[in-house]
PDB file of C-alpha atoms in Angstrom:
ATOM      1  CA  UNK A   1      98.743  86.268 116.590  1.00 70.00           C
ATOM      2  CA  UNK A   2      99.175  83.853 113.692  1.00 78.00           C
ATOM      3  CA  UNK A   3      99.267  85.234 110.157  1.00 91.00           C
ATOM      4  CA  UNK A   4      96.100  87.311 109.738  1.00 95.00           C
ATOM      5  CA  UNK A   5      95.330  88.531 106.225  1.00 97.00           C
ATOM      6  CA  UNK A   6      92.088  90.464 106.752  1.00 98.00           C
ATOM      7  CA  UNK A   7      92.564  93.602 108.852  1.00 98.00           C
ATOM      8  CA  UNK A   8      90.096  96.185 110.147  1.00 98.00           C
ATOM      9  CA  UNK A   9      91.714  99.623 110.036  1.00 98.00           C
ATOM     10  CA  UNK A  10      91.923 101.998 113.003  1.00 98.00           C
ATOM     11  CA  UNK A  11      89.061 104.484 112.604  1.00 96.00           C
ATOM     12  CA  UNK A  12      88.033 107.169 115.069  1.00 94.00           C
ATOM     13  CA  UNK A  13      84.365 106.544 115.905  1.00 90.00           C
ATOM     14  CA  UNK A  14      84.516 103.569 113.547  1.00 93.00           C
ATOM     15  CA  UNK A  15      86.507 100.649 114.919  1.00 97.00           C
ATOM     16  CA  UNK A  16      85.049 100.636 118.434  1.00 97.00           C
ATOM     17  CA  UNK A  17      84.594  97.387 120.358  1.00 98.00           C
ATOM     18  CA  UNK A  18      81.076  96.552 119.049  1.00 97.00           C
ATOM     19  CA  UNK A  19      82.195  97.111 115.458  1.00 97.00           C
ATOM     20  CA  UNK A  20      85.351  95.073 115.970  1.00 98.00           C
ATOM     21  CA  UNK A  21      83.213  92.230 117.303  1.00 98.00           C
ATOM     22  CA  UNK A  22      80.862  92.544 114.321  1.00 97.00           C
ATOM     23  CA  UNK A  23      83.625  92.454 111.709  1.00 98.00           C
ATOM     24  CA  UNK A  24      85.256  89.455 113.393  1.00 98.00           C
ATOM     25  CA  UNK A  25      82.027  87.503 112.934  1.00 97.00           C
ATOM     26  CA  UNK A  26      82.378  88.166 109.214  1.00 97.00           C
ATOM     27  CA  UNK A  27      86.020  87.336 108.672  1.00 97.00           C
ATOM     28  CA  UNK A  28      88.210  90.086 110.135  1.00 98.00           C
ATOM     29  CA  UNK A  29      91.297  88.368 111.550  1.00 98.00           C
ATOM     30  CA  UNK A  30      93.026  91.375 113.116  1.00 98.00           C
ATOM     31  CA  UNK A  31      91.453  94.615 114.300  1.00 98.00           C
ATOM     32  CA  UNK A  32      92.761  97.992 115.401  1.00 98.00           C
ATOM     33  CA  UNK A  33      91.122 100.106 118.096  1.00 98.00           C
ATOM     34  CA  UNK A  34      90.333 103.721 117.138  1.00 98.00           C
ATOM     35  CA  UNK A  35      93.276 106.095 117.281  1.00 98.00           C
ATOM     36  CA  UNK A  36      93.893 107.466 120.773  1.00 98.00           C
ATOM     37  CA  UNK A  37      95.549 110.760 121.672  1.00 98.00           C
ATOM     38  CA  UNK A  38      98.584 109.765 123.720  1.00 98.00           C
ATOM     39  CA  UNK A  39      98.705 112.994 125.712  1.00 98.00           C
ATOM     40  CA  UNK A  40      95.095 112.798 126.791  1.00 98.00           C
ATOM     41  CA  UNK A  41      95.268 109.056 127.385  1.00 98.00           C
ATOM     42  CA  UNK A  42      98.305 109.398 129.642  1.00 98.00           C
ATOM     43  CA  UNK A  43      96.828 112.251 131.682  1.00 98.00           C
ATOM     44  CA  UNK A  44      93.068 111.733 131.865  1.00 98.00           C
ATOM     45  CA  UNK A  45      91.447 108.655 133.477  1.00 98.00           C
ATOM     46  CA  UNK A  46      88.033 109.672 132.155  1.00 98.00           C
ATOM     47  CA  UNK A  47      89.378 109.816 128.612  1.00 98.00           C
ATOM     48  CA  UNK A  48      90.916 106.359 129.038  1.00 98.00           C
ATOM     49  CA  UNK A  49      87.673 104.875 130.334  1.00 97.00           C
ATOM     50  CA  UNK A  50      85.560 106.512 127.632  1.00 97.00           C
ATOM     51  CA  UNK A  51      87.730 106.008 124.575  1.00 97.00           C
ATOM     52  CA  UNK A  52      89.200 102.523 125.054  1.00 98.00           C
ATOM     53  CA  UNK A  53      87.224  99.391 125.820  1.00 97.00           C
ATOM     54  CA  UNK A  54      88.045  95.793 125.091  1.00 98.00           C
ATOM     55  CA  UNK A  55      87.037  92.274 126.113  1.00 97.00           C
ATOM     56  CA  UNK A  56      88.535  88.836 126.549  1.00 95.00           C
ATOM     57  CA  UNK A  57      87.383  87.866 123.050  1.00 96.00           C
ATOM     58  CA  UNK A  58      88.756  91.044 121.438  1.00 97.00           C
ATOM     59  CA  UNK A  59      91.854  89.352 120.021  1.00 97.00           C
ATOM     60  CA  UNK A  60      94.104  89.907 118.208  1.00 98.00           C
ATOM     61  CA  UNK A  61      93.991  93.653 118.821  1.00 98.00           C
ATOM     62  CA  UNK A  62      96.363  96.493 117.979  1.00 98.00           C
ATOM     63  CA  UNK A  63      95.916  99.758 119.898  1.00 98.00           C
ATOM     64  CA  UNK A  64      96.922 102.871 117.982  1.00 98.00           C
ATOM     65  CA  UNK A  65      98.166 106.160 119.394  1.00 98.00           C
ATOM     66  CA  UNK A  66      99.006 109.489 117.816  1.00 98.00           C
ATOM     67  CA  UNK A  67     102.012 111.145 119.429  1.00 98.00           C
ATOM     68  CA  UNK A  68     104.995 113.425 119.008  1.00 98.00           C
ATOM     69  CA  UNK A  69     106.604 112.994 122.447  1.00 98.00           C
ATOM     70  CA  UNK A  70     108.251 109.615 123.194  1.00 98.00           C
ATOM     71  CA  UNK A  71     107.955 109.996 126.973  1.00 98.00           C
ATOM     72  CA  UNK A  72     104.239 110.765 126.848  1.00 98.00           C
ATOM     73  CA  UNK A  73     103.641 108.008 124.298  1.00 98.00           C
ATOM     74  CA  UNK A  74     105.292 105.444 126.538  1.00 98.00           C
ATOM     75  CA  UNK A  75     103.216 106.570 129.508  1.00 98.00           C
ATOM     76  CA  UNK A  76     100.049 106.095 127.468  1.00 98.00           C
ATOM     77  CA  UNK A  77     101.106 102.754 126.012  1.00 98.00           C
ATOM     78  CA  UNK A  78     101.865 101.338 129.443  1.00 98.00           C
ATOM     79  CA  UNK A  79      98.150 101.545 130.267  1.00 98.00           C
ATOM     80  CA  UNK A  80      97.217  99.158 127.431  1.00 98.00           C
ATOM     81  CA  UNK A  81     100.204  96.870 126.904  1.00 98.00           C
ATOM     82  CA  UNK A  82      98.592  94.017 128.846  1.00 97.00           C
ATOM     83  CA  UNK A  83      95.283  94.434 127.019  1.00 98.00           C
ATOM     84  CA  UNK A  84      96.444  94.196 123.405  1.00 98.00           C
ATOM     85  CA  UNK A  85      98.731  92.285 121.070  1.00 98.00           C
ATOM     86  CA  UNK A  86     100.665  95.325 119.830  1.00 98.00           C
ATOM     87  CA  UNK A  87     100.817  99.080 120.196  1.00 98.00           C
ATOM     88  CA  UNK A  88     100.656 100.965 116.915  1.00 98.00           C
ATOM     89  CA  UNK A  89     101.832 104.501 116.145  1.00 98.00           C
ATOM     90  CA  UNK A  90      99.871 106.623 113.704  1.00 98.00           C
ATOM     91  CA  UNK A  91     102.223 108.169 111.151  1.00 98.00           C
ATOM     92  CA  UNK A  92      99.549 108.256 108.460  1.00 97.00           C
ATOM     93  CA  UNK A  93      96.765 110.670 109.395  1.00 96.00           C
ATOM     94  CA  UNK A  94      96.694 113.513 106.809  1.00 95.00           C
ATOM     95  CA  UNK A  95      93.823 115.517 108.288  1.00 94.00           C
ATOM     96  CA  UNK A  96      94.020 119.115 109.488  1.00 94.00           C
ATOM     97  CA  UNK A  97      93.587 118.019 113.094  1.00 95.00           C
ATOM     98  CA  UNK A  98      96.813 116.026 112.758  1.00 96.00           C
ATOM     99  CA  UNK A  99      98.558 119.062 111.320  1.00 96.00           C
ATOM    100  CA  UNK A 100      97.392 121.208 114.232  1.00 96.00           C
ATOM    101  CA  UNK A 101      98.326 118.524 116.736  1.00 97.00           C
ATOM    102  CA  UNK A 102     101.655 117.827 115.032  1.00 97.00           C
ATOM    103  CA  UNK A 103     101.250 114.088 114.612  1.00 98.00           C
ATOM    104  CA  UNK A 104     100.385 111.473 111.994  1.00 97.00           C
ATOM    105  CA  UNK A 105     101.640 112.103 108.466  1.00 97.00           C
ATOM    106  CA  UNK A 106     102.889 115.537 109.529  1.00 98.00           C
ATOM    107  CA  UNK A 107     105.847 113.859 111.215  1.00 98.00           C
ATOM    108  CA  UNK A 108     106.988 112.377 107.883  1.00 97.00           C
ATOM    109  CA  UNK A 109     109.833 114.865 107.549  1.00 96.00           C
ATOM    110  CA  UNK A 110     110.994 114.525 111.176  1.00 98.00           C
ATOM    111  CA  UNK A 111     112.721 111.196 111.037  1.00 98.00           C
ATOM    112  CA  UNK A 112     114.526 111.629 114.357  1.00 98.00           C
ATOM    113  CA  UNK A 113     111.176 112.066 116.123  1.00 98.00           C
ATOM    114  CA  UNK A 114     109.654 109.106 114.299  1.00 98.00           C
ATOM    115  CA  UNK A 115     112.635 106.929 115.177  1.00 98.00           C
ATOM    116  CA  UNK A 116     112.455 107.982 118.832  1.00 98.00           C
ATOM    117  CA  UNK A 117     108.734 107.236 119.099  1.00 98.00           C
ATOM    118  CA  UNK A 118     109.166 103.742 117.701  1.00 98.00           C
ATOM    119  CA  UNK A 119     112.329 102.860 119.581  1.00 98.00           C
ATOM    120  CA  UNK A 120     111.107 103.947 123.014  1.00 98.00           C
ATOM    121  CA  UNK A 121     108.147 101.580 122.733  1.00 98.00           C
ATOM    122  CA  UNK A 122     110.191  98.761 121.237  1.00 98.00           C
ATOM    123  CA  UNK A 123     112.609  98.941 124.162  1.00 98.00           C
ATOM    124  CA  UNK A 124     110.068  99.290 126.965  1.00 98.00           C
ATOM    125  CA  UNK A 125     106.853  97.386 126.182  1.00 98.00           C
ATOM    126  CA  UNK A 126     106.008  93.727 126.658  1.00 98.00           C
ATOM    127  CA  UNK A 127     104.214  93.707 123.292  1.00 98.00           C
ATOM    128  CA  UNK A 128     105.535  94.636 119.852  1.00 98.00           C
ATOM    129  CA  UNK A 129     105.346  98.129 118.403  1.00 98.00           C
ATOM    130  CA  UNK A 130     103.915  98.613 114.913  1.00 98.00           C
ATOM    131  CA  UNK A 131     103.440 101.629 112.676  1.00 98.00           C
ATOM    132  CA  UNK A 132     101.056 102.873 110.008  1.00 98.00           C
ATOM    133  CA  UNK A 133     102.486 105.209 107.365  1.00 98.00           C
ATOM    134  CA  UNK A 134     101.718 106.963 104.109  1.00 98.00           C
ATOM    135  CA  UNK A 135     103.993 107.034 101.092  1.00 98.00           C
ATOM    136  CA  UNK A 136     106.079 109.875  99.680  1.00 98.00           C
ATOM    137  CA  UNK A 137     105.941 110.987  96.053  1.00 97.00           C
ATOM    138  CA  UNK A 138     109.432 109.515  95.658  1.00 97.00           C
ATOM    139  CA  UNK A 139     109.349 105.742  96.074  1.00 98.00           C
ATOM    140  CA  UNK A 140     112.985 105.618  97.190  1.00 98.00           C
ATOM    141  CA  UNK A 141     112.211 107.999 100.030  1.00 98.00           C
ATOM    142  CA  UNK A 142     109.260 105.814 100.998  1.00 98.00           C
ATOM    143  CA  UNK A 143     111.533 102.775 101.100  1.00 98.00           C
ATOM    144  CA  UNK A 144     114.161 104.576 103.189  1.00 98.00           C
ATOM    145  CA  UNK A 145     111.471 105.777 105.586  1.00 98.00           C
ATOM    146  CA  UNK A 146     110.117 102.255 105.997  1.00 98.00           C
ATOM    147  CA  UNK A 147     113.594 100.855 106.576  1.00 98.00           C
ATOM    148  CA  UNK A 148     114.256 103.501 109.217  1.00 98.00           C
ATOM    149  CA  UNK A 149     111.072 102.593 111.078  1.00 98.00           C
ATOM    150  CA  UNK A 150     111.971  98.906 110.907  1.00 98.00           C
ATOM    151  CA  UNK A 151     115.461  99.668 112.227  1.00 98.00           C
ATOM    152  CA  UNK A 152     113.916 101.631 115.098  1.00 98.00           C
ATOM    153  CA  UNK A 153     112.160  98.473 116.242  1.00 98.00           C
ATOM    154  CA  UNK A 154     108.806  98.190 114.451  1.00 98.00           C
ATOM    155  CA  UNK A 155     107.553  94.616 114.095  1.00 98.00           C
ATOM    156  CA  UNK A 156     104.778  95.264 111.531  1.00 98.00           C
ATOM    157  CA  UNK A 157     104.299  98.074 109.023  1.00 98.00           C
ATOM    158  CA  UNK A 158     100.935  99.090 107.553  1.00 98.00           C
ATOM    159  CA  UNK A 159     101.427 101.133 104.390  1.00 98.00           C
ATOM    160  CA  UNK A 160      98.713 103.358 102.961  1.00 98.00           C
ATOM    161  CA  UNK A 161      99.565 103.803  99.297  1.00 98.00           C
ATOM    162  CA  UNK A 162      98.565 107.478  99.183  1.00 97.00           C
ATOM    163  CA  UNK A 163     100.631 110.540  99.971  1.00 97.00           C
ATOM    164  CA  UNK A 164      99.899 113.030 102.736  1.00 95.00           C
ATOM    165  CA  UNK A 165      98.337 115.363 100.188  1.00 94.00           C
ATOM    166  CA  UNK A 166      95.893 112.752  98.841  1.00 94.00           C
ATOM    167  CA  UNK A 167      92.835 113.175 101.040  1.00 88.00           C
ATOM    168  CA  UNK A 168      89.264 114.419 101.028  1.00 77.00           C
ATOM    169  CA  UNK A 169      86.325 113.173  99.002  1.00 74.00           C
ATOM    170  CA  UNK A 170      88.400 112.455  95.866  1.00 75.00           C
ATOM    171  CA  UNK A 171      91.791 111.308  97.131  1.00 85.00           C
ATOM    172  CA  UNK A 172      92.849 109.410  94.017  1.00 91.00           C
ATOM    173  CA  UNK A 173      94.054 105.839  93.790  1.00 94.00           C
ATOM    174  CA  UNK A 174      96.534 104.322  96.200  1.00 96.00           C
ATOM    175  CA  UNK A 175      99.838 103.333  94.606  1.00 98.00           C
ATOM    176  CA  UNK A 176     100.241  99.614  95.161  1.00 98.00           C
ATOM    177  CA  UNK A 177     103.660  99.644  93.478  1.00 98.00           C
ATOM    178  CA  UNK A 178     104.994 101.711  96.384  1.00 98.00           C
ATOM    179  CA  UNK A 179     103.631  99.173  98.867  1.00 98.00           C
ATOM    180  CA  UNK A 180     105.352  96.397  96.918  1.00 98.00           C
ATOM    181  CA  UNK A 181     108.622  98.343  96.968  1.00 98.00           C
ATOM    182  CA  UNK A 182     108.387  98.569 100.753  1.00 98.00           C
ATOM    183  CA  UNK A 183     107.567  94.870 101.057  1.00 98.00           C
ATOM    184  CA  UNK A 184     110.613  93.983  98.979  1.00 98.00           C
ATOM    185  CA  UNK A 185     112.848  96.223 101.100  1.00 98.00           C
ATOM    186  CA  UNK A 186     111.992  95.234 104.689  1.00 98.00           C
ATOM    187  CA  UNK A 187     111.988  91.957 106.561  1.00 98.00           C
ATOM    188  CA  UNK A 188     108.919  92.591 108.746  1.00 98.00           C
ATOM    189  CA  UNK A 189     105.298  91.886 107.749  1.00 98.00           C
ATOM    190  CA  UNK A 190     103.632  94.559 105.626  1.00 98.00           C
ATOM    191  CA  UNK A 191      99.907  95.315 105.579  1.00 98.00           C
ATOM    192  CA  UNK A 192      98.613  96.940 102.390  1.00 98.00           C
ATOM    193  CA  UNK A 193      96.079  99.746 102.771  1.00 98.00           C
ATOM    194  CA  UNK A 194      94.204 101.513  99.985  1.00 96.00           C
ATOM    195  CA  UNK A 195      91.868 100.620  97.082  1.00 94.00           C
ATOM    196  CA  UNK A 196      90.149  97.733  98.906  1.00 94.00           C
ATOM    197  CA  UNK A 197      86.525  98.318  97.937  1.00 91.00           C
ATOM    198  CA  UNK A 198      85.323  94.739  97.512  1.00 93.00           C
ATOM    199  CA  UNK A 199      86.291  91.185  98.414  1.00 95.00           C
ATOM    200  CA  UNK A 200      87.648  90.668  94.895  1.00 95.00           C
ATOM    201  CA  UNK A 201      90.134  93.505  95.450  1.00 96.00           C
ATOM    202  CA  UNK A 202      91.852  91.541  98.223  1.00 97.00           C
ATOM    203  CA  UNK A 203      93.434  88.894  96.007  1.00 97.00           C
ATOM    204  CA  UNK A 204      94.337  91.521  93.412  1.00 98.00           C
ATOM    205  CA  UNK A 205      96.043  93.651  96.044  1.00 98.00           C
ATOM    206  CA  UNK A 206      97.955  90.765  97.597  1.00 98.00           C
ATOM    207  CA  UNK A 207      99.214  89.719  94.178  1.00 98.00           C
ATOM    208  CA  UNK A 208     100.209  93.251  93.185  1.00 98.00           C
ATOM    209  CA  UNK A 209     101.884  94.219  96.447  1.00 98.00           C
ATOM    210  CA  UNK A 210     103.089  90.831  97.765  1.00 98.00           C
ATOM    211  CA  UNK A 211     101.975  92.166 101.151  1.00 98.00           C
ATOM    212  CA  UNK A 212     101.237  89.861 104.048  1.00 98.00           C
ATOM    213  CA  UNK A 213      97.733  91.232 104.648  1.00 98.00           C
ATOM    214  CA  UNK A 214      95.227  93.827 103.489  1.00 98.00           C
ATOM    215  CA  UNK A 215      93.549  96.522 105.554  1.00 98.00           C
ATOM    216  CA  UNK A 216      90.145  98.052 104.867  1.00 97.00           C
ATOM    217  CA  UNK A 217      88.657 101.250 106.280  1.00 94.00           C
ATOM    218  CA  UNK A 218      85.888 102.969 104.334  1.00 90.00           C
ATOM    219  CA  UNK A 219      84.558  99.922 102.492  1.00 93.00           C
ATOM    220  CA  UNK A 220      84.271  97.848 105.651  1.00 95.00           C
ATOM    221  CA  UNK A 221      82.245 100.649 107.199  1.00 92.00           C
ATOM    222  CA  UNK A 222      79.832 100.274 104.268  1.00 90.00           C
ATOM    223  CA  UNK A 223      79.682  96.528 104.799  1.00 94.00           C
ATOM    224  CA  UNK A 224      81.166  94.814 107.889  1.00 96.00           C
ATOM    225  CA  UNK A 225      80.863  91.509 105.972  1.00 97.00           C
ATOM    226  CA  UNK A 226      83.508  92.598 103.453  1.00 96.00           C
ATOM    227  CA  UNK A 227      86.023  89.907 104.403  1.00 97.00           C
ATOM    228  CA  UNK A 228      83.429  87.102 104.146  1.00 97.00           C
ATOM    229  CA  UNK A 229      82.820  87.590 100.395  1.00 95.00           C
ATOM    230  CA  UNK A 230      79.123  88.461 100.804  1.00 92.00           C
ATOM    231  CA  UNK A 231      76.749  87.377  98.032  1.00 90.00           C
ATOM    232  CA  UNK A 232      74.963  90.731  98.168  1.00 87.00           C
ATOM    233  CA  UNK A 233      77.659  93.272  99.119  1.00 88.00           C
ATOM    234  CA  UNK A 234      76.702  96.745 100.290  1.00 86.00           C
ATOM    235  CA  UNK A 235      78.414  99.265  98.039  1.00 77.00           C
ATOM    236  CA  UNK A 236      77.359 102.363  99.946  1.00 63.00           C
ATOM    237  CA  UNK A 237      76.582 103.469 103.481  1.00 57.00           C
ATOM    238  CA  UNK A 238      73.683 105.631 102.269  1.00 60.00           C
ATOM    239  CA  UNK A 239      70.444 103.859 103.045  1.00 55.00           C
ATOM    240  CA  UNK A 240      68.407 105.785 100.486  1.00 55.00           C
ATOM    241  CA  UNK A 241      70.516 104.170  97.743  1.00 64.00           C
ATOM    242  CA  UNK A 242      69.466 100.722  98.918  1.00 65.00           C
ATOM    243  CA  UNK A 243      66.329  98.783  98.140  1.00 72.00           C
ATOM    244  CA  UNK A 244      64.793  95.359  98.686  1.00 79.00           C
ATOM    245  CA  UNK A 245      67.165  92.711  99.982  1.00 83.00           C
ATOM    246  CA  UNK A 246      70.029  95.185 100.360  1.00 83.00           C
ATOM    247  CA  UNK A 247      68.047  97.418 102.676  1.00 80.00           C
ATOM    248  CA  UNK A 248      67.115  94.437 104.855  1.00 85.00           C
ATOM    249  CA  UNK A 249      70.755  93.365 105.049  1.00 89.00           C
ATOM    250  CA  UNK A 250      71.785  96.856 106.109  1.00 85.00           C
ATOM    251  CA  UNK A 251      69.081  97.064 108.750  1.00 86.00           C
ATOM    252  CA  UNK A 252      69.912  93.588 110.097  1.00 91.00           C
ATOM    253  CA  UNK A 253      73.609  94.473 110.315  1.00 92.00           C
ATOM    254  CA  UNK A 254      72.823  97.709 112.125  1.00 90.00           C
ATOM    255  CA  UNK A 255      70.719  95.786 114.627  1.00 93.00           C
ATOM    256  CA  UNK A 256      73.522  93.241 115.089  1.00 93.00           C
ATOM    257  CA  UNK A 257      75.981  96.051 115.763  1.00 92.00           C
ATOM    258  CA  UNK A 258      73.681  97.649 118.313  1.00 85.00           C
TER     259      UNK A 258
END
């Protein structure tokens, strides 16, 4: 696995195999597959075939599941453990679908469940288990939560510096000080997530958080070249905002993806 610093976030309908391949060409050093529903993945062969694809070159790769049942999660993870470098658990999704499905950030207050989900994978997979979380309003609670997940067996922790309530079109700024507090309190690698909008933000984030790596989601969807420090970065995914050289870059990247 090495020590990757540039990480493509798990994104439903975003971080599929072609997009992972595209971002790797432009500097991504670790990629996550889109979040998979553990219940459906464990039970439905058609869902598995449709929603998860990989290749020999698709390395290093973390495969993320949402879950609330350790037994079902393990069943799902067993299908991919030989095709990835780690299995990740989503404890960070704040969307209504996660609330309805009782997973993601809506498990934040159920520490016994969170611990069980992490530990069952850590004890039964041939690859490491990792986790992606959001912060609490209280930094001490965030730190205790992170320590609990580490103690349960997590080998890497991705920390999104926003709370469960910070979502939607204007979510507010991620709190890098909380990510730093986690980094200073655990012994496993920490990936910082939040506020990475340009290549210049990477160094600023690493300095502020002391994290081992940075993760990008929305901005790297705007421009898959984000991690290569592009001379003409794409600041938006809306084509009608682009003109001249920027439009050509966007069209060329779309063709490369396809």
